[in-house]
């Protein structure tokens, strides 16, 4: 930590800060500047608490030098993490396509969608059995009946299956039916849920919160790794900004950034990222071109009749086109 | 709902939209404009689903005319809701002061803080026993031991007590110790938690999420009311914006706006709103002047040694000053 | 325009609104809803002013149905606008690469950069002679000397040249030296400057403001077209959001959206969009994959010694790689 | 400046950074941390350029320690700046009320508004003669005719007058008619305009840009002071955030913050800050309670017929109420 003193800090205040540093067992190194003094804290093995300094006089600013995350950091673990689920390798060279309707629907219809996306290149099926909805009056998902349907999908198509968990109570039951647990954007900092999901042992797909910084997102992943579960897939799905022309602002800038900071794979969800089926394919292309390890896309055999999120759900034909796009974009040079 | 057609929509597309409206059992009223047609949906008793229209050709935009919330709306319930807790009346003319340390600390220290804030005008004590923390390595609260301490505070000082619940499992145990359940900003759309908290029967203090719109916030409150619990206190605590000079951007604009849209009381948390103890008192004043029904403030007898959030925790002396401010501001004319 | 009445609006208020509509020469069509009435304004040839309605009682909301822009709209002009500058065709099938240092530097160094980017596929050279800088103490550009150097670049390399204009006074002098006038992000709503630039007759490259909505951006372009200049190139360069991990948040979502709303070409500036040279190439790829008609990139033969913006300036080698990326991405199917 | 090295930086990289520091004439002080090294730059008299370090290997982050502004800083000039205009003292203990219609209207109507706001406590009259409008088709102001009217207002009522300048060409003519030049939010970083306005010698009211950080805003003020004009009034008028329930998000948090960082007075514009006349008075109260040195309010004798911004313009009666609010709030203790 670096402690920047005020320009007019007194000698007593400088001494007080250095005394406080030493009383924590660390070393204080004063660094004179053009108009003020800074004091470096040296000798700490982990993060330094700000509390002992807050009340001391003469301090202008406390600046953290180290990142607070550890297990997710590429500095600690330089090689890419590759997660095997079913036949898919998430984080390897070839991008993985995850597709399906927003909600699990009737068994026959869900199976039909699954068969078709499998035929067009999807390796993982995703659909929601439990839906967190803004309104208490909206459709809340089929619950355990939906989980049964997801198991049928897995048995009949061989696709791995991902679905969202929305509370700690239902983690175990959900985990008994599927291959990957999804933590939704609204729950990115629901730490009780995240810890319970981590302990289920399955890979966890962790969506970025609507207003989450990179640091907060990686710290949420750190919760999972600190429970002993190394298989975390990060998913960018759009952030909330002043710009209301799209449902969210898909923030592809994070793809290369997360890849430099962390060893975990990152995938992109263009469906929630733009919220309009007409722009899903261009943004899917952009996500892959930015280097994402995969896509999560809402696809339906009859998007206009989808139980939820129909406006952003694409057809199987469009999904097939994205598969062709992915082939071509995979030809880009490694960076 | 109003359906705006594209400028070049064909007659068949216009007919298709009107047909879809009628097949839902509603009436379609075409409204010609200067360069395009709009079609009004009439006869619906509740919200109209967008799904049947998404796939139809020729549509430029779907515009909702009604608000999606109902029980929280002032249109449905014109009188202010006033919530009685202990000796306090939240939502009545006089603003209510809620104060305490961020986290419950040792019993003696917590009791000492409670006695002092009670002596300076606080009517409700707040402190966290379970803390949702960005980092898995940060102090996570004292848990049930903290709840015992909160009960002591209530018994010894007569203050009502509010504390945060962070998962559905612990709602019942928390509810057995305190007077108001707090839902934190990160959990504003943790609907499993909200519904469980609502059913505990106690008043619920619902903090606004970091990037929650007014509509999402009121819809989260609607979840509580739809469970049969009418006692919701809304709490503005700052939103996340591009502006990083403060921990959050305290959005006082919502105070008069929420009061016009809803009958529920709204209080302001300037401590989280600015994140810097030097600016808590000016923003507390501003919140009261904007018309808030109360304040939620982090106060400590020794802020620099607080277990958490020390940087934004004020002294008892400052809190006493806010009490004097509140007296004076209460003299403003009713609007 | 649609006027939504309050739930409890009186008959007199309904009549008042309809009377106001008729007194403007329009027709009023009442549309009854489940809990309230809406009134459509019909018969207007252009936008309806809100002012006559603001003070009337009983109104809940005024909703605009038509877009305020006209000349830039694809509805008015369905074919893509293609702008010819030098040998480049901006808005045609093949993306155009614009490259150069942030600031014009010495003549020999600037020429050397120009020759190298020309050899690697750039068709347009861009560098700033007048620099708008946040600090009055930062380097403000070489001014007219820089313009001379840009003319040399054009004469010696055959590249077309784009540079920024920062005030109305200097528009004519700048226009006498270059091929395209750039309006910077900070000046997107500097209407005096925009109108003067429009009247110079050259194509105008209009950067999106840091917090500009699509509508505001297209309205700024409308100012240029309304001065009789049809050659506007829109440039997405990142917006300001809560996310501070990059200098800006490059908002690629707007590429397909602008293409659906307007006939004007849109290019992407990944250099300002991320502000870090290590992420420029991935985001350049993403911009092209999203469908942009070109890229604007800061390139230097010795980025570390650039006069300004060195941190986001890439090497000629990286630029050459982007040229190869562009070739491959151009193979994506048309949408 | 503090240079944080990567965890795995080599000795050669450490040496390279220290060498680069010394070659700039500064001293390098290495500061070892738990997992990485930081290197402090010492001996610089002003800001250190980042450019020489960007290309060096092994650097994780460059951290600035000093603020970039100087003349506006309270550290340089500890006493409050108080600006005398007409009979008003902006920045003194008593808040100053500035009021008037959005646009200058007919002479008789404008004079009538001026007389009424003067009678209710306004000391400064503000109205726009030149209006920057999002649409080229909206009313653009009366121009010089409006300036004549403003002069009449001054002559007849004794009120000082503030109006907006929108381009460098018209600064001199505007300055010949009024007492304070306003720089609008859209022009906060229109540096050509700001410098020209600064040189006119009149006080400058500098509105905060829609997405301006505190640092950018103070740097824009620094441009004015660096031209030799010390009389700058800062004006908070709302920022752009995800929250669209109000025209802007009035950011009152900046009031105490700017007062701690700078000696310049800050006033609040609640009219643009909320954009809805029903919430202007509560937010005016809040602005004063936060400590603002004054208010800028849109007031009209007949708000519904205002030439522009009628929706956010209050009546004279409401303005009178704000005057009474100001009296009461002025009784708050000094902080």
mmCIF file of C-alpha atoms in Angstrom, chain C residues 50-56 68-71 131-137 140 166-169 186-187 189-193 195-196 210-213 215-216 219-220 222-223 226 240 277 303-306 310-312, chain D residues 50-56 68-71 131-137 140 166-169 186-187 189-193 195-196 210-213 215-216 219-220 222-223 226 240 277 303-306 310-312:
data_model
loop_
_atom_site.group_PDB
_atom_site.id
_atom_site.type_symbol
_atom_site.label_atom_id
_atom_site.label_comp_id
_atom_site.label_asym_id
_atom_site.label_seq_id
_atom_site.Cartn_x
_atom_site.Cartn_y
_atom_site.Cartn_z
ATOM 1 C CA UNK C 50 -44.746 18.993 -25.653
ATOM 2 C CA UNK C 51 -45.132 22.497 -24.283
ATOM 3 C CA UNK C 52 -48.895 22.949 -24.748
ATOM 4 C CA UNK C 53 -49.511 19.814 -22.691
ATOM 5 C CA UNK C 54 -47.069 20.183 -19.853
ATOM 6 C CA UNK C 55 -49.265 22.344 -17.705
ATOM 7 C CA UNK C 56 -52.527 20.552 -18.283
ATOM 8 C CA UNK C 68 -36.725 13.112 -34.508
ATOM 9 C CA UNK C 69 -34.108 12.617 -37.248
ATOM 10 C CA UNK C 70 -34.967 12.577 -40.903
ATOM 11 C CA UNK C 71 -32.206 13.068 -43.461
ATOM 12 C CA UNK C 131 -5.328 18.529 -30.126
ATOM 13 C CA UNK C 132 -8.085 19.130 -27.573
ATOM 14 C CA UNK C 133 -6.414 18.207 -24.288
ATOM 15 C CA UNK C 134 -7.936 17.799 -20.847
ATOM 16 C CA UNK C 135 -5.084 19.767 -19.334
ATOM 17 C CA UNK C 136 -3.997 23.261 -20.409
ATOM 18 C CA UNK C 137 -0.475 22.123 -19.664
ATOM 19 C CA UNK C 140 -1.683 21.056 -27.852
ATOM 20 C CA UNK C 166 -11.459 22.098 -32.953
ATOM 21 C CA UNK C 167 -12.963 25.523 -33.567
ATOM 22 C CA UNK C 168 -14.973 27.314 -36.254
ATOM 23 C CA UNK C 169 -12.206 29.829 -36.969
ATOM 24 C CA UNK C 186 -15.815 16.140 -26.987
ATOM 25 C CA UNK C 187 -17.222 18.333 -29.766
ATOM 26 C CA UNK C 189 -22.571 18.598 -29.767
ATOM 27 C CA UNK C 190 -20.528 21.722 -30.538
ATOM 28 C CA UNK C 191 -23.074 22.748 -33.104
ATOM 29 C CA UNK C 192 -21.335 25.949 -34.213
ATOM 30 C CA UNK C 193 -18.292 23.893 -35.126
ATOM 31 C CA UNK C 195 -22.229 23.539 -39.005
ATOM 32 C CA UNK C 196 -19.060 25.339 -40.062
ATOM 33 C CA UNK C 210 -18.556 9.950 -24.515
ATOM 34 C CA UNK C 211 -22.101 9.874 -23.253
ATOM 35 C CA UNK C 212 -24.078 10.346 -26.446
ATOM 36 C CA UNK C 213 -27.155 8.284 -27.127
ATOM 37 C CA UNK C 215 -30.392 9.546 -31.125
ATOM 38 C CA UNK C 216 -28.154 12.442 -30.114
ATOM 39 C CA UNK C 219 -29.128 14.265 -34.626
ATOM 40 C CA UNK C 220 -25.607 15.728 -34.704
ATOM 41 C CA UNK C 222 -28.546 15.535 -39.086
ATOM 42 C CA UNK C 223 -27.047 19.006 -38.485
ATOM 43 C CA UNK C 226 -29.242 19.736 -43.070
ATOM 44 C CA UNK C 240 -18.086 6.318 -20.568
ATOM 45 C CA UNK C 277 -2.249 -1.144 -27.168
ATOM 46 C CA UNK C 303 4.946 3.923 -30.225
ATOM 47 C CA UNK C 304 6.859 4.499 -26.997
ATOM 48 C CA UNK C 305 8.122 7.820 -28.210
ATOM 49 C CA UNK C 306 4.811 9.087 -29.634
ATOM 50 C CA UNK C 310 1.550 6.324 -26.783
ATOM 51 C CA UNK C 311 -0.089 3.846 -24.432
ATOM 52 C CA UNK C 312 -2.776 3.014 -26.966
ATOM 53 C CA UNK D 50 3.788 8.049 -18.897
ATOM 54 C CA UNK D 51 5.141 7.689 -22.414
ATOM 55 C CA UNK D 52 8.733 6.692 -21.597
ATOM 56 C CA UNK D 53 7.466 3.774 -19.534
ATOM 57 C CA UNK D 54 4.705 2.382 -21.683
ATOM 58 C CA UNK D 55 6.894 0.257 -23.865
ATOM 59 C CA UNK D 56 9.174 -1.080 -21.160
ATOM 60 C CA UNK D 68 -3.017 17.383 -12.319
ATOM 61 C CA UNK D 69 -4.737 20.675 -11.485
ATOM 62 C CA UNK D 70 -3.018 23.471 -9.708
ATOM 63 C CA UNK D 71 -4.519 26.976 -9.818
ATOM 64 C CA UNK D 131 -29.381 27.928 -27.417
ATOM 65 C CA UNK D 132 -27.445 24.763 -28.254
ATOM 66 C CA UNK D 133 -30.169 22.322 -29.300
ATOM 67 C CA UNK D 134 -29.933 18.597 -29.965
ATOM 68 C CA UNK D 135 -32.036 19.018 -33.101
ATOM 69 C CA UNK D 136 -31.287 21.412 -35.973
ATOM 70 C CA UNK D 137 -35.031 21.872 -36.256
ATOM 71 C CA UNK D 140 -32.163 28.166 -31.568
ATOM 72 C CA UNK D 166 -21.822 28.897 -27.662
ATOM 73 C CA UNK D 167 -18.956 29.821 -29.978
ATOM 74 C CA UNK D 168 -15.747 31.826 -29.863
ATOM 75 C CA UNK D 169 -16.932 34.330 -32.494
ATOM 76 C CA UNK D 186 -22.073 20.243 -23.810
ATOM 77 C CA UNK D 187 -19.199 22.719 -24.162
ATOM 78 C CA UNK D 189 -14.422 20.627 -22.936
ATOM 79 C CA UNK D 190 -14.746 23.017 -25.887
ATOM 80 C CA UNK D 191 -11.390 24.495 -25.008
ATOM 81 C CA UNK D 192 -11.320 27.100 -27.800
ATOM 82 C CA UNK D 193 -14.544 28.526 -26.464
ATOM 83 C CA UNK D 195 -10.202 30.184 -23.471
ATOM 84 C CA UNK D 196 -11.933 32.904 -25.462
ATOM 85 C CA UNK D 210 -22.870 15.210 -18.693
ATOM 86 C CA UNK D 211 -20.154 12.644 -18.194
ATOM 87 C CA UNK D 212 -17.361 14.749 -16.729
ATOM 88 C CA UNK D 213 -15.325 13.504 -13.827
ATOM 89 C CA UNK D 215 -10.904 16.012 -12.378
ATOM 90 C CA UNK D 216 -11.962 16.882 -15.935
ATOM 91 C CA UNK D 219 -9.131 20.912 -15.367
ATOM 92 C CA UNK D 220 -11.596 22.831 -17.566
ATOM 93 C CA UNK D 222 -7.911 25.384 -14.764
ATOM 94 C CA UNK D 223 -7.970 26.480 -18.442
ATOM 95 C CA UNK D 226 -4.499 29.758 -16.580
ATOM 96 C CA UNK D 240 -25.815 10.941 -17.323
ATOM 97 C CA UNK D 277 -40.853 20.939 -12.420
ATOM 98 C CA UNK D 303 -44.238 27.974 -17.486
ATOM 99 C CA UNK D 304 -46.562 26.136 -19.847
ATOM 100 C CA UNK D 305 -45.989 28.654 -22.584
ATOM 101 C CA UNK D 306 -42.208 28.890 -22.197
ATOM 102 C CA UNK D 310 -41.262 24.293 -20.087
ATOM 103 C CA UNK D 311 -41.504 20.881 -18.484
ATOM 104 C CA UNK D 312 -38.780 21.737 -15.970
#
